[in-house]
């Protein structure tokens, strides 16, 4: 058990299909392989992270839905399920989570519900939060609880436009609810060095002064093994440890450990 508080990292991008869930699962697994204690929190009603980790839920299992809408006396440790891999825990999601926003509409403090997981911080080195591709009360709760933001950015057209919106959102969050939220970094995903598009978007990102010092050296290449591992419900570092996907996410884990939380000294 770690004596420190966990690094609580939101993996966000309002754009869909950019590799948020792949990053949460595979970075989480790679960190656990580096002997870190990792908790993945699935805040997406699509429950892709829950499925991708091969977790089958009992009927009465607690999920992020109960964490959000239940009364405050829930013990957050009861919402954690073990995965098949040591050091990798999960607070699963359920489709019901899609209704949480409506259910909480007139509840005071509804943007603070996820902070109910705070007692778990002492038990983990990392808490990684998977988010839906939209700005909703769910994402706001993630931003309220998190201390850091990690942005997977697809090296494809339209990615830069989505980043403009995301940076505006993060600025609003800092002004209104969480002034300490740090952008730890931006991780290029779906990189294909053979294509001019991938190389061109990388150059634009590198030249963008808003991200100075924030672009990870590690780039996640397009690699079909990553999708295959999701299908087989195993993190890629356990599914095919010598694939490009496993290699890239292992390097990302190492770089994240080295970089710290992105706070300027
Ligand atoms: N580097 C990669 N190379 C190839 N396929 C990938 C890569 N990263 C993710 N994928 C696959 O691409 C699809 C979309 O990725 P993922 O689900 O991680 O995106 P997401 O941002 O979480 O999407 P959503 O916004 O819908 O939650 C998935 O099938 C995933 O397995
Ligand atoms: Mg996802």
PDB file of C-alpha atoms and ligand atoms in Angstrom:
ATOM      1  CA  UNK A   1       0.000   0.000   0.000  1.00  0.00           C
ATOM      2  CA  UNK A   2       1.310   3.382  -0.923  1.00  0.00           C
ATOM      3  CA  UNK A   3       1.856   5.921   1.822  1.00  0.00           C
ATOM      4  CA  UNK A   4       1.243   8.740  -0.629  1.00  0.00           C
ATOM      5  CA  UNK A   5      -1.954   9.934  -2.161  1.00  0.00           C
ATOM      6  CA  UNK A   6      -2.775   8.597  -5.591  1.00  0.00           C
ATOM      7  CA  UNK A   7      -2.236  10.652  -8.698  1.00  0.00           C
ATOM      8  CA  UNK A   8      -5.823  11.090  -9.904  1.00  0.00           C
ATOM      9  CA  UNK A   9      -5.748  11.432 -13.680  1.00  0.00           C
ATOM     10  CA  UNK A  10      -8.694  12.172 -15.952  1.00  0.00           C
ATOM     11  CA  UNK A  11      -8.261  10.843 -19.480  1.00  0.00           C
ATOM     12  CA  UNK A  12     -10.350  13.209 -21.552  1.00  0.00           C
ATOM     13  CA  UNK A  13     -11.173  14.319 -25.030  1.00  0.00           C
ATOM     14  CA  UNK A  14     -14.660  15.388 -26.023  1.00  0.00           C
ATOM     15  CA  UNK A  15     -14.020  13.827 -29.411  1.00  0.00           C
ATOM     16  CA  UNK A  16     -15.052  10.187 -29.708  1.00  0.00           C
ATOM     17  CA  UNK A  17     -12.849   7.271 -30.680  1.00  0.00           C
ATOM     18  CA  UNK A  18      -9.493   8.938 -30.044  1.00  0.00           C
ATOM     19  CA  UNK A  19      -8.128   6.236 -27.731  1.00  0.00           C
ATOM     20  CA  UNK A  20      -9.328   7.379 -24.287  1.00  0.00           C
ATOM     21  CA  UNK A  21     -10.462   3.948 -23.158  1.00  0.00           C
ATOM     22  CA  UNK A  22      -7.491   2.203 -24.794  1.00  0.00           C
ATOM     23  CA  UNK A  23      -5.214   4.582 -22.900  1.00  0.00           C
ATOM     24  CA  UNK A  24      -6.958   4.092 -19.561  1.00  0.00           C
ATOM     25  CA  UNK A  25      -6.867   0.294 -19.830  1.00  0.00           C
ATOM     26  CA  UNK A  26      -3.411  -0.111 -21.320  1.00  0.00           C
ATOM     27  CA  UNK A  27      -1.613   2.656 -19.456  1.00  0.00           C
ATOM     28  CA  UNK A  28      -3.239   1.373 -16.248  1.00  0.00           C
ATOM     29  CA  UNK A  29      -2.096  -2.172 -16.966  1.00  0.00           C
ATOM     30  CA  UNK A  30       1.406  -1.020 -17.923  1.00  0.00           C
ATOM     31  CA  UNK A  31       1.672   0.951 -14.671  1.00  0.00           C
ATOM     32  CA  UNK A  32       0.533  -2.091 -12.706  1.00  0.00           C
ATOM     33  CA  UNK A  33       3.290  -4.067 -14.443  1.00  0.00           C
ATOM     34  CA  UNK A  34       5.699  -1.472 -13.045  1.00  0.00           C
ATOM     35  CA  UNK A  35       4.470  -2.503  -9.573  1.00  0.00           C
ATOM     36  CA  UNK A  36       2.153   0.474  -9.170  1.00  0.00           C
ATOM     37  CA  UNK A  37      -1.256   0.050  -7.581  1.00  0.00           C
ATOM     38  CA  UNK A  38      -3.800   1.256 -10.096  1.00  0.00           C
ATOM     39  CA  UNK A  39      -7.537   1.874  -9.888  1.00  0.00           C
ATOM     40  CA  UNK A  40      -9.492   2.436 -13.093  1.00  0.00           C
ATOM     41  CA  UNK A  41     -12.776   4.277 -12.702  1.00  0.00           C
ATOM     42  CA  UNK A  42     -15.174   3.835 -15.604  1.00  0.00           C
ATOM     43  CA  UNK A  43     -17.271   6.990 -15.935  1.00  0.00           C
ATOM     44  CA  UNK A  44     -18.629   6.180 -19.381  1.00  0.00           C
ATOM     45  CA  UNK A  45     -22.138   4.677 -19.648  1.00  0.00           C
ATOM     46  CA  UNK A  46     -20.818   2.798 -22.734  1.00  0.00           C
ATOM     47  CA  UNK A  47     -18.771   0.832 -20.125  1.00  0.00           C
ATOM     48  CA  UNK A  48     -15.999   0.041 -22.637  1.00  0.00           C
ATOM     49  CA  UNK A  49     -13.279   0.016 -19.959  1.00  0.00           C
ATOM     50  CA  UNK A  50     -15.333  -2.387 -17.816  1.00  0.00           C
ATOM     51  CA  UNK A  51     -15.849  -4.682 -20.781  1.00  0.00           C
ATOM     52  CA  UNK A  52     -12.255  -4.350 -21.999  1.00  0.00           C
ATOM     53  CA  UNK A  53     -10.962  -5.540 -18.633  1.00  0.00           C
ATOM     54  CA  UNK A  54     -13.076  -8.675 -18.871  1.00  0.00           C
ATOM     55  CA  UNK A  55     -15.007  -7.941 -15.702  1.00  0.00           C
ATOM     56  CA  UNK A  56     -18.354  -9.730 -15.376  1.00  0.00           C
ATOM     57  CA  UNK A  57     -20.596  -7.994 -12.879  1.00  0.00           C
ATOM     58  CA  UNK A  58     -22.926  -9.619 -10.375  1.00  0.00           C
ATOM     59  CA  UNK A  59     -26.492  -8.336 -10.422  1.00  0.00           C
ATOM     60  CA  UNK A  60     -25.955  -6.433  -7.197  1.00  0.00           C
ATOM     61  CA  UNK A  61     -22.471  -5.088  -8.003  1.00  0.00           C
ATOM     62  CA  UNK A  62     -21.903  -1.458  -7.190  1.00  0.00           C
ATOM     63  CA  UNK A  63     -20.894   0.721 -10.125  1.00  0.00           C
ATOM     64  CA  UNK A  64     -20.146   4.359 -10.807  1.00  0.00           C
ATOM     65  CA  UNK A  65     -23.925   4.793 -11.149  1.00  0.00           C
ATOM     66  CA  UNK A  66     -24.407   3.994  -7.457  1.00  0.00           C
ATOM     67  CA  UNK A  67     -21.410   6.143  -6.548  1.00  0.00           C
ATOM     68  CA  UNK A  68     -23.047   9.067  -8.353  1.00  0.00           C
ATOM     69  CA  UNK A  69     -26.717   8.734  -7.367  1.00  0.00           C
ATOM     70  CA  UNK A  70     -26.616   6.634  -4.189  1.00  0.00           C
ATOM     71  CA  UNK A  71     -26.835   8.201  -0.769  1.00  0.00           C
ATOM     72  CA  UNK A  72     -23.579   9.317   0.772  1.00  0.00           C
ATOM     73  CA  UNK A  73     -23.077   6.385   3.147  1.00  0.00           C
ATOM     74  CA  UNK A  74     -21.714   4.063   0.459  1.00  0.00           C
ATOM     75  CA  UNK A  75     -18.253   2.733   1.309  1.00  0.00           C
ATOM     76  CA  UNK A  76     -16.257   3.421  -1.857  1.00  0.00           C
ATOM     77  CA  UNK A  77     -14.107   0.322  -1.258  1.00  0.00           C
ATOM     78  CA  UNK A  78     -17.266  -1.745  -1.842  1.00  0.00           C
ATOM     79  CA  UNK A  79     -17.476  -0.376  -5.387  1.00  0.00           C
ATOM     80  CA  UNK A  80     -14.028  -1.702  -6.322  1.00  0.00           C
ATOM     81  CA  UNK A  81     -13.857  -5.009  -8.155  1.00  0.00           C
ATOM     82  CA  UNK A  82     -10.637  -6.913  -8.734  1.00  0.00           C
ATOM     83  CA  UNK A  83      -9.535  -7.668 -12.271  1.00  0.00           C
ATOM     84  CA  UNK A  84      -7.617 -10.778 -13.283  1.00  0.00           C
ATOM     85  CA  UNK A  85      -4.391  -8.814 -12.902  1.00  0.00           C
ATOM     86  CA  UNK A  86      -2.707  -8.024  -9.618  1.00  0.00           C
ATOM     87  CA  UNK A  87      -2.551  -4.372  -8.704  1.00  0.00           C
ATOM     88  CA  UNK A  88      -5.273  -3.395 -11.179  1.00  0.00           C
ATOM     89  CA  UNK A  89      -8.682  -2.624  -9.669  1.00  0.00           C
ATOM     90  CA  UNK A  90     -11.824  -1.236 -11.264  1.00  0.00           C
ATOM     91  CA  UNK A  91     -14.871   0.741 -10.292  1.00  0.00           C
ATOM     92  CA  UNK A  92     -17.084  -0.525 -13.110  1.00  0.00           C
ATOM     93  CA  UNK A  93     -19.728   1.280 -15.096  1.00  0.00           C
ATOM     94  CA  UNK A  94     -23.246   0.367 -16.152  1.00  0.00           C
ATOM     95  CA  UNK A  95     -25.665   1.699 -18.773  1.00  0.00           C
ATOM     96  CA  UNK A  96     -27.755   3.154 -15.941  1.00  0.00           C
ATOM     97  CA  UNK A  97     -25.035   5.784 -15.589  1.00  0.00           C
ATOM     98  CA  UNK A  98     -26.499   7.459 -18.684  1.00  0.00           C
ATOM     99  CA  UNK A  99     -29.512   8.450 -16.572  1.00  0.00           C
ATOM    100  CA  UNK A 100     -27.505   9.847 -13.676  1.00  0.00           C
ATOM    101  CA  UNK A 101     -27.425  13.382 -15.034  1.00  0.00           C
ATOM    102  CA  UNK A 102     -31.224  13.577 -15.246  1.00  0.00           C
ATOM    103  CA  UNK A 103     -31.632  11.967 -11.829  1.00  0.00           C
ATOM    104  CA  UNK A 104     -29.275  14.463 -10.238  1.00  0.00           C
ATOM    105  CA  UNK A 105     -30.709  17.479 -12.055  1.00  0.00           C
ATOM    106  CA  UNK A 106     -32.097  19.249  -8.984  1.00  0.00           C
ATOM    107  CA  UNK A 107     -29.617  17.878  -6.440  1.00  0.00           C
ATOM    108  CA  UNK A 108     -27.299  20.352  -4.760  1.00  0.00           C
ATOM    109  CA  UNK A 109     -23.599  19.488  -5.010  1.00  0.00           C
ATOM    110  CA  UNK A 110     -24.254  17.197  -7.955  1.00  0.00           C
ATOM    111  CA  UNK A 111     -20.883  18.061  -9.514  1.00  0.00           C
ATOM    112  CA  UNK A 112     -19.099  16.736  -6.398  1.00  0.00           C
ATOM    113  CA  UNK A 113     -20.473  13.204  -6.262  1.00  0.00           C
ATOM    114  CA  UNK A 114     -17.392  11.437  -7.603  1.00  0.00           C
ATOM    115  CA  UNK A 115     -15.333  12.935  -4.789  1.00  0.00           C
ATOM    116  CA  UNK A 116     -16.964  10.211  -2.716  1.00  0.00           C
ATOM    117  CA  UNK A 117     -14.098   8.036  -4.015  1.00  0.00           C
ATOM    118  CA  UNK A 118     -11.520  10.245  -2.306  1.00  0.00           C
ATOM    119  CA  UNK A 119     -10.958   7.788   0.613  1.00  0.00           C
ATOM    120  CA  UNK A 120      -9.534   5.361  -1.988  1.00  0.00           C
ATOM    121  CA  UNK A 121      -6.656   7.718  -2.821  1.00  0.00           C
ATOM    122  CA  UNK A 122      -4.548   6.390   0.014  1.00  0.00           C
ATOM    123  CA  UNK A 123      -4.784   2.833  -1.322  1.00  0.00           C
ATOM    124  CA  UNK A 124      -3.477   3.475  -4.850  1.00  0.00           C
ATOM    125  CA  UNK A 125      -0.583   5.056  -6.692  1.00  0.00           C
ATOM    126  CA  UNK A 126      -2.782   5.966  -9.648  1.00  0.00           C
ATOM    127  CA  UNK A 127      -6.496   6.462 -10.172  1.00  0.00           C
ATOM    128  CA  UNK A 128      -7.279   6.682 -13.904  1.00  0.00           C
ATOM    129  CA  UNK A 129     -10.683   7.991 -14.927  1.00  0.00           C
ATOM    130  CA  UNK A 130     -12.249   7.035 -18.260  1.00  0.00           C
ATOM    131  CA  UNK A 131     -14.706   9.572 -19.625  1.00  0.00           C
ATOM    132  CA  UNK A 132     -17.450   9.698 -22.260  1.00  0.00           C
ATOM    133  CA  UNK A 133     -16.942  11.687 -25.475  1.00  0.00           C
ATOM    134  CA  UNK A 134     -19.140  14.559 -24.378  1.00  0.00           C
ATOM    135  CA  UNK A 135     -19.231  17.298 -21.841  1.00  0.00           C
ATOM    136  CA  UNK A 136     -21.835  16.222 -19.316  1.00  0.00           C
ATOM    137  CA  UNK A 137     -22.322  16.154 -15.585  1.00  0.00           C
ATOM    138  CA  UNK A 138     -20.297  12.924 -15.617  1.00  0.00           C
ATOM    139  CA  UNK A 139     -17.267  14.644 -17.110  1.00  0.00           C
ATOM    140  CA  UNK A 140     -17.709  17.606 -14.768  1.00  0.00           C
ATOM    141  CA  UNK A 141     -17.600  15.191 -11.827  1.00  0.00           C
ATOM    142  CA  UNK A 142     -14.404  13.727 -13.253  1.00  0.00           C
ATOM    143  CA  UNK A 143     -12.851  17.192 -13.560  1.00  0.00           C
ATOM    144  CA  UNK A 144     -13.894  18.014  -9.997  1.00  0.00           C
ATOM    145  CA  UNK A 145     -12.286  14.882  -8.544  1.00  0.00           C
ATOM    146  CA  UNK A 146      -9.172  14.736 -10.749  1.00  0.00           C
ATOM    147  CA  UNK A 147      -5.903  16.512 -10.106  1.00  0.00           C
ATOM    148  CA  UNK A 148      -4.449  15.923 -13.553  1.00  0.00           C
ATOM    149  CA  UNK A 149      -5.645  15.691 -17.126  1.00  0.00           C
ATOM    150  CA  UNK A 150      -4.140  13.453 -19.786  1.00  0.00           C
ATOM    151  CA  UNK A 151      -5.318  14.103 -23.324  1.00  0.00           C
ATOM    152  CA  UNK A 152      -5.117  11.402 -25.978  1.00  0.00           C
ATOM    153  CA  UNK A 153      -5.066  13.194 -29.311  1.00  0.00           C
ATOM    154  CA  UNK A 154      -5.587  11.339 -32.536  1.00  0.00           C
ATOM    155  CA  UNK A 155      -3.051  12.335 -35.190  1.00  0.00           C
ATOM    156  CA  UNK A 156      -5.845  12.849 -37.707  1.00  0.00           C
ATOM    157  CA  UNK A 157      -7.636  15.871 -39.168  1.00  0.00           C
ATOM    158  CA  UNK A 158     -10.270  17.442 -36.852  1.00  0.00           C
ATOM    159  CA  UNK A 159      -8.183  16.508 -33.816  1.00  0.00           C
ATOM    160  CA  UNK A 160      -6.861  20.025 -33.409  1.00  0.00           C
ATOM    161  CA  UNK A 161     -10.339  21.545 -33.538  1.00  0.00           C
ATOM    162  CA  UNK A 162     -11.461  19.218 -30.743  1.00  0.00           C
ATOM    163  CA  UNK A 163      -8.461  20.343 -28.682  1.00  0.00           C
ATOM    164  CA  UNK A 164      -9.576  23.992 -28.896  1.00  0.00           C
ATOM    165  CA  UNK A 165     -12.919  23.054 -27.322  1.00  0.00           C
ATOM    166  CA  UNK A 166     -11.255  20.885 -24.689  1.00  0.00           C
ATOM    167  CA  UNK A 167      -8.838  23.624 -23.628  1.00  0.00           C
ATOM    168  CA  UNK A 168     -11.769  26.053 -23.288  1.00  0.00           C
ATOM    169  CA  UNK A 169     -13.558  23.525 -21.094  1.00  0.00           C
ATOM    170  CA  UNK A 170     -10.499  22.972 -18.891  1.00  0.00           C
ATOM    171  CA  UNK A 171     -10.099  26.725 -18.496  1.00  0.00           C
ATOM    172  CA  UNK A 172     -13.739  27.030 -17.380  1.00  0.00           C
ATOM    173  CA  UNK A 173     -13.268  24.158 -14.939  1.00  0.00           C
ATOM    174  CA  UNK A 174     -10.211  25.854 -13.456  1.00  0.00           C
ATOM    175  CA  UNK A 175     -12.018  29.167 -13.093  1.00  0.00           C
ATOM    176  CA  UNK A 176     -15.122  27.692 -11.539  1.00  0.00           C
ATOM    177  CA  UNK A 177     -14.546  24.394  -9.773  1.00  0.00           C
ATOM    178  CA  UNK A 178     -10.994  23.072  -9.672  1.00  0.00           C
ATOM    179  CA  UNK A 179      -8.234  25.695  -9.872  1.00  0.00           C
ATOM    180  CA  UNK A 180      -5.530  23.079  -9.222  1.00  0.00           C
ATOM    181  CA  UNK A 181      -6.294  20.922 -12.244  1.00  0.00           C
ATOM    182  CA  UNK A 182      -3.067  20.368 -14.210  1.00  0.00           C
ATOM    183  CA  UNK A 183      -2.660  19.297 -17.780  1.00  0.00           C
ATOM    184  CA  UNK A 184      -0.051  16.569 -17.402  1.00  0.00           C
ATOM    185  CA  UNK A 185       0.279  16.115 -21.100  1.00  0.00           C
ATOM    186  CA  UNK A 186      -1.010  15.275 -24.489  1.00  0.00           C
ATOM    187  CA  UNK A 187      -0.444  11.823 -25.953  1.00  0.00           C
ATOM    188  CA  UNK A 188      -0.554  11.475 -29.732  1.00  0.00           C
ATOM    189  CA  UNK A 189      -2.534   8.345 -30.692  1.00  0.00           C
ATOM    190  CA  UNK A 190      -3.239   6.355 -33.857  1.00  0.00           C
ATOM    191  CA  UNK A 191       0.113   7.550 -35.175  1.00  0.00           C
ATOM    192  CA  UNK A 192       1.145   6.120 -38.514  1.00  0.00           C
ATOM    193  CA  UNK A 193       4.581   7.366 -39.554  1.00  0.00           C
ATOM    194  CA  UNK A 194       3.947   6.288 -43.156  1.00  0.00           C
ATOM    195  CA  UNK A 195       1.169   8.807 -43.659  1.00  0.00           C
ATOM    196  CA  UNK A 196       1.636  12.479 -44.359  1.00  0.00           C
ATOM    197  CA  UNK A 197      -1.456  13.241 -42.285  1.00  0.00           C
ATOM    198  CA  UNK A 198      -0.018  11.689 -39.110  1.00  0.00           C
ATOM    199  CA  UNK A 199       3.330  13.396 -39.583  1.00  0.00           C
ATOM    200  CA  UNK A 200       1.683  16.711 -40.424  1.00  0.00           C
ATOM    201  CA  UNK A 201      -0.581  16.710 -37.352  1.00  0.00           C
ATOM    202  CA  UNK A 202       2.420  15.795 -35.169  1.00  0.00           C
ATOM    203  CA  UNK A 203       4.291  18.798 -36.518  1.00  0.00           C
ATOM    204  CA  UNK A 204       1.321  21.065 -35.826  1.00  0.00           C
ATOM    205  CA  UNK A 205       1.064  19.765 -32.269  1.00  0.00           C
ATOM    206  CA  UNK A 206       4.777  20.198 -31.647  1.00  0.00           C
ATOM    207  CA  UNK A 207       4.632  23.767 -32.957  1.00  0.00           C
ATOM    208  CA  UNK A 208       1.555  24.708 -30.895  1.00  0.00           C
ATOM    209  CA  UNK A 209       2.827  26.869 -28.041  1.00  0.00           C
ATOM    210  CA  UNK A 210      -0.218  26.072 -25.894  1.00  0.00           C
ATOM    211  CA  UNK A 211       1.292  22.593 -25.524  1.00  0.00           C
ATOM    212  CA  UNK A 212       4.899  23.578 -25.054  1.00  0.00           C
ATOM    213  CA  UNK A 213       6.568  20.903 -22.944  1.00  0.00           C
ATOM    214  CA  UNK A 214       3.276  19.017 -22.715  1.00  0.00           C
ATOM    215  CA  UNK A 215       3.507  16.658 -25.668  1.00  0.00           C
ATOM    216  CA  UNK A 216       4.645  13.236 -24.542  1.00  0.00           C
ATOM    217  CA  UNK A 217       7.729  11.920 -26.329  1.00  0.00           C
ATOM    218  CA  UNK A 218       5.938   8.591 -26.401  1.00  0.00           C
ATOM    219  CA  UNK A 219       3.568   8.293 -29.320  1.00  0.00           C
ATOM    220  CA  UNK A 220       0.939   5.559 -29.505  1.00  0.00           C
ATOM    221  CA  UNK A 221       1.129   4.067 -32.961  1.00  0.00           C
ATOM    222  CA  UNK A 222      -1.826   2.661 -34.862  1.00  0.00           C
ATOM    223  CA  UNK A 223      -1.658  -1.001 -34.017  1.00  0.00           C
ATOM    224  CA  UNK A 224      -4.416  -3.526 -34.689  1.00  0.00           C
ATOM    225  CA  UNK A 225      -3.290  -5.553 -31.657  1.00  0.00           C
ATOM    226  CA  UNK A 226      -4.695  -2.791 -29.436  1.00  0.00           C
ATOM    227  CA  UNK A 227      -8.193  -3.264 -30.913  1.00  0.00           C
ATOM    228  CA  UNK A 228      -7.760  -7.032 -30.824  1.00  0.00           C
ATOM    229  CA  UNK A 229      -6.825  -6.937 -27.146  1.00  0.00           C
ATOM    230  CA  UNK A 230      -9.996  -4.935 -26.418  1.00  0.00           C
ATOM    231  CA  UNK A 231     -11.979  -7.591 -28.245  1.00  0.00           C
ATOM    232  CA  UNK A 232     -10.238 -10.324 -26.240  1.00  0.00           C
ATOM    233  CA  UNK A 233     -10.863  -8.300 -23.056  1.00  0.00           C
ATOM    234  CA  UNK A 234      -7.220  -8.161 -22.005  1.00  0.00           C
ATOM    235  CA  UNK A 235      -4.886  -5.171 -21.716  1.00  0.00           C
ATOM    236  CA  UNK A 236      -2.424  -5.314 -24.599  1.00  0.00           C
ATOM    237  CA  UNK A 237       0.609  -5.576 -22.280  1.00  0.00           C
ATOM    238  CA  UNK A 238      -0.809  -8.881 -21.021  1.00  0.00           C
ATOM    239  CA  UNK A 239      -2.328 -10.011 -24.329  1.00  0.00           C
ATOM    240  CA  UNK A 240       0.722  -9.549 -26.619  1.00  0.00           C
ATOM    241  CA  UNK A 241       3.589  -8.180 -24.595  1.00  0.00           C
ATOM    242  CA  UNK A 242       5.843  -7.732 -27.621  1.00  0.00           C
ATOM    243  CA  UNK A 243       3.385  -5.891 -29.860  1.00  0.00           C
ATOM    244  CA  UNK A 244       3.893  -2.241 -30.776  1.00  0.00           C
ATOM    245  CA  UNK A 245       0.834  -1.452 -28.677  1.00  0.00           C
ATOM    246  CA  UNK A 246       2.340  -3.072 -25.584  1.00  0.00           C
ATOM    247  CA  UNK A 247       5.662  -1.386 -26.221  1.00  0.00           C
ATOM    248  CA  UNK A 248       4.129   2.072 -26.677  1.00  0.00           C
ATOM    249  CA  UNK A 249       1.936   1.870 -23.588  1.00  0.00           C
ATOM    250  CA  UNK A 250       4.861   0.547 -21.520  1.00  0.00           C
ATOM    251  CA  UNK A 251       6.925   3.528 -22.625  1.00  0.00           C
ATOM    252  CA  UNK A 252       4.030   5.851 -21.859  1.00  0.00           C
ATOM    253  CA  UNK A 253       3.824   4.447 -18.324  1.00  0.00           C
ATOM    254  CA  UNK A 254       7.555   5.005 -17.838  1.00  0.00           C
ATOM    255  CA  UNK A 255       7.362   8.531 -19.191  1.00  0.00           C
ATOM    256  CA  UNK A 256       4.364   9.352 -16.991  1.00  0.00           C
ATOM    257  CA  UNK A 257       6.309   8.183 -13.943  1.00  0.00           C
ATOM    258  CA  UNK A 258       9.300  10.265 -14.986  1.00  0.00           C
ATOM    259  CA  UNK A 259       7.389  13.401 -15.914  1.00  0.00           C
ATOM    260  CA  UNK A 260       5.416  13.886 -12.737  1.00  0.00           C
ATOM    261  CA  UNK A 261       2.149  15.753 -12.755  1.00  0.00           C
ATOM    262  CA  UNK A 262       3.014  18.471 -15.265  1.00  0.00           C
ATOM    263  CA  UNK A 263       3.097  21.272 -12.725  1.00  0.00           C
ATOM    264  CA  UNK A 264       5.566  23.954 -13.654  1.00  0.00           C
ATOM    265  CA  UNK A 265       8.282  24.385 -11.034  1.00  0.00           C
TER     266      UNK A 265
HETATM  267  N1  LIG B   1      -3.440   2.926 -31.230  1.00  0.00           N
HETATM  268  C1  LIG B   1      -4.479   2.236 -31.705  1.00  0.00           C
HETATM  269  N2  LIG B   1      -4.366   1.513 -32.836  1.00  0.00           N
HETATM  270  C2  LIG B   1      -5.404   0.805 -33.326  1.00  0.00           C
HETATM  271  N3  LIG B   1      -6.619   0.753 -32.750  1.00  0.00           N
HETATM  272  C3  LIG B   1      -6.806   1.452 -31.613  1.00  0.00           C
HETATM  273  C4  LIG B   1      -5.758   2.226 -31.029  1.00  0.00           C
HETATM  274  N4  LIG B   1      -6.239   2.822 -29.909  1.00  0.00           N
HETATM  275  C5  LIG B   1      -7.513   2.439 -29.806  1.00  0.00           C
HETATM  276  N5  LIG B   1      -7.872   1.628 -30.822  1.00  0.00           N
HETATM  277  C6  LIG B   1      -9.195   1.043 -31.099  1.00  0.00           C
HETATM  278  O1  LIG B   1      -9.964   2.085 -31.678  1.00  0.00           O
HETATM  279  C7  LIG B   1     -11.288   2.101 -31.145  1.00  0.00           C
HETATM  280  C8  LIG B   1     -11.548   3.422 -30.393  1.00  0.00           C
HETATM  281  O2  LIG B   1     -10.643   3.509 -29.310  1.00  0.00           O
HETATM  282  P1  LIG B   1     -11.161   3.840 -27.835  1.00  0.00           P
HETATM  283  O3  LIG B   1     -12.376   3.058 -27.526  1.00  0.00           O
HETATM  284  O4  LIG B   1     -10.005   3.733 -26.923  1.00  0.00           O
HETATM  285  O5  LIG B   1     -11.543   5.379 -28.034  1.00  0.00           O
HETATM  286  P2  LIG B   1     -12.350   6.322 -27.044  1.00  0.00           P
HETATM  287  O6  LIG B   1     -11.757   7.688 -27.182  1.00  0.00           O
HETATM  288  O7  LIG B   1     -12.421   5.740 -25.702  1.00  0.00           O
HETATM  289  O8  LIG B   1     -13.801   6.283 -27.712  1.00  0.00           O
HETATM  290  P3  LIG B   1     -15.171   6.871 -27.053  1.00  0.00           P
HETATM  291  O9  LIG B   1     -15.058   8.331 -27.220  1.00  0.00           O
HETATM  292  O10 LIG B   1     -16.258   6.250 -27.873  1.00  0.00           O
HETATM  293  O11 LIG B   1     -15.190   6.438 -25.632  1.00  0.00           O
HETATM  294  C9  LIG B   1     -11.371   0.872 -30.248  1.00  0.00           C
HETATM  295  O12 LIG B   1     -11.848  -0.203 -31.004  1.00  0.00           O
HETATM  296  C10 LIG B   1      -9.926   0.620 -29.846  1.00  0.00           C
HETATM  297  O13 LIG B   1      -9.677  -0.731 -29.525  1.00  0.00           O
HETATM  298 MG1  LIG B   2     -14.074   5.269 -24.517  1.00  0.00          MG
END
